[in-house]
GROMACS .gro file of C-alpha atoms in nm:
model
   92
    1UNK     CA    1   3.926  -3.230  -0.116
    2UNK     CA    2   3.898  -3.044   0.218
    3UNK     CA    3   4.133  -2.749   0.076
    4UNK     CA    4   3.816  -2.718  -0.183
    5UNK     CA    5   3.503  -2.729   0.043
    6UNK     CA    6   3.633  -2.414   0.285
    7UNK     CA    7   3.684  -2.172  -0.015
    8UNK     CA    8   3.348  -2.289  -0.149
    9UNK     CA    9   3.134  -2.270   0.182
   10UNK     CA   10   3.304  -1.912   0.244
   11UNK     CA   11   3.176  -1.775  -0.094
   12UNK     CA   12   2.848  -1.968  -0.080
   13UNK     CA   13   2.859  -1.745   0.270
   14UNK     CA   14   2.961  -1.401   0.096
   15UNK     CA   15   2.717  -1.454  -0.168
   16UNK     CA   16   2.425  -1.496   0.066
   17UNK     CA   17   2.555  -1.190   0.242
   18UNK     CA   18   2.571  -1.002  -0.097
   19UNK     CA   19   2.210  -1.093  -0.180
   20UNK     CA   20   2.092  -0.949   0.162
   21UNK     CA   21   2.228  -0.647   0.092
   22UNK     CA   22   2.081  -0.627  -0.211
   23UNK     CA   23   1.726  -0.785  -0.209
   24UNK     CA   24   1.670  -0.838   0.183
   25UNK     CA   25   1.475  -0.680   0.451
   26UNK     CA   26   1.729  -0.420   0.531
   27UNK     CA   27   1.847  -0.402   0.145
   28UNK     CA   28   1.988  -0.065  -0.002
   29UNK     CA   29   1.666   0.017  -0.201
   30UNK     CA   30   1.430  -0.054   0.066
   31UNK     CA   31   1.679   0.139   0.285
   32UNK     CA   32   1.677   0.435  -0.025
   33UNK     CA   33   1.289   0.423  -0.024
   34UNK     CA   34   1.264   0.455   0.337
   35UNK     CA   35   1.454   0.770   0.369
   36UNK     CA   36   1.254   0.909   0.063
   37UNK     CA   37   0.940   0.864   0.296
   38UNK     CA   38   1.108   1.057   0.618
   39UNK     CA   39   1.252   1.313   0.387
   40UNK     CA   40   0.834   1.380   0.233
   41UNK     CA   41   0.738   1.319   0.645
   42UNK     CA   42   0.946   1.610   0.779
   43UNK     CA   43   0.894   1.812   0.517
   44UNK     CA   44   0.511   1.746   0.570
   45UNK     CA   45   0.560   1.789   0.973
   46UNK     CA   46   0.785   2.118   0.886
   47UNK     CA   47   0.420   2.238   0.714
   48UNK     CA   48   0.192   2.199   0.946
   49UNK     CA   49   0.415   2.312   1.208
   50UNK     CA   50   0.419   2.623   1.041
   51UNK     CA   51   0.030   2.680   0.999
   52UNK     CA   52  -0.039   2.546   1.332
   53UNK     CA   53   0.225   2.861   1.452
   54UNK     CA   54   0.020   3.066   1.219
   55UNK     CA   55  -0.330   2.956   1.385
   56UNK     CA   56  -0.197   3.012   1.718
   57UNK     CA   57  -0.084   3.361   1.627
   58UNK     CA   58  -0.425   3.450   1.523
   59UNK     CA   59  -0.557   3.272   1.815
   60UNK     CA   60  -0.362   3.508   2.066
   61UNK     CA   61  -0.478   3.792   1.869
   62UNK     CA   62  -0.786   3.707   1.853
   63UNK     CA   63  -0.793   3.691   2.219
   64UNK     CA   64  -0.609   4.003   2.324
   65UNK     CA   65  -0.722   4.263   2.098
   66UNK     CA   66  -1.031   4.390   1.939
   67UNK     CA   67  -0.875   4.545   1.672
   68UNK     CA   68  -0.753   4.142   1.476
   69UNK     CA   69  -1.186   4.070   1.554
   70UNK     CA   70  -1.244   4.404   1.358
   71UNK     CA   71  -0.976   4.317   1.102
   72UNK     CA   72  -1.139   3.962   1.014
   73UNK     CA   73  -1.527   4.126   1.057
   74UNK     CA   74  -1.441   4.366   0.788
   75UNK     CA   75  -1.278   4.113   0.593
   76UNK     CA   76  -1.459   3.823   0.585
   77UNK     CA   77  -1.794   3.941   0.690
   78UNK     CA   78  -1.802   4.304   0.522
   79UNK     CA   79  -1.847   4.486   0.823
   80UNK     CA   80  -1.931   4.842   0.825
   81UNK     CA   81  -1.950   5.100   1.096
   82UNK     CA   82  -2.191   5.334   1.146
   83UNK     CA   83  -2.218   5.682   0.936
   84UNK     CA   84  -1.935   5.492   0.714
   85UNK     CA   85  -1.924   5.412   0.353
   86UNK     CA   86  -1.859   5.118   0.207
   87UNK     CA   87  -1.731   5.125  -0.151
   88UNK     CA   88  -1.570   4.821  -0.367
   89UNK     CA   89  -1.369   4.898  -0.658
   90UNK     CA   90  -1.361   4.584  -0.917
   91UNK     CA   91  -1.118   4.642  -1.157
   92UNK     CA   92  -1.172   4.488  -1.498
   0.00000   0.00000   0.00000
């Protein structure tokens, strides 16, 4: 009788380990899922990362030279100098 109760508390043991592994805290899926979330994360950090190197570019050259507060004037704002003309082609 004893020969029968060690076999049968050691896979009562191995199946409680097997169902951790599958349905558990630290399962497989939840361990899949996880990763699936850092993976989106970086690549989310990796993006603003790059725009925030972008907006410090245009910081510095917004600060050293006039001719990036010129650039974005005539852009954005539709600068003109004086004794210039100004013509917009639309094409259709």
């Amino acid at each position: 009788m004893a020969s029968r109760i060690v076999p049968i508390i050691l896979l009562a043991l191995l199946g409680t380990l097997h169902a951790q592994l599958w349905l558990g805290r630290g399962s497989v899926p939840r361990v899949n899922e996880m990763q699936r979330q850092i993976d989106l994360q970086k690549a989310a950090n990796d993006q603003a990362r790059q725009s925030n190197a972008r907006l410090t570019s245009e910081v510095h050259d917004l600060k050293e030279g006039l001719d990036m507060v010129e650039e974005k004037a005539r852009s954005e704002l539709g600068m003109v100098r004086p004794n210039e003309v100004y013509v917009q082609f639309t094409p259709r």
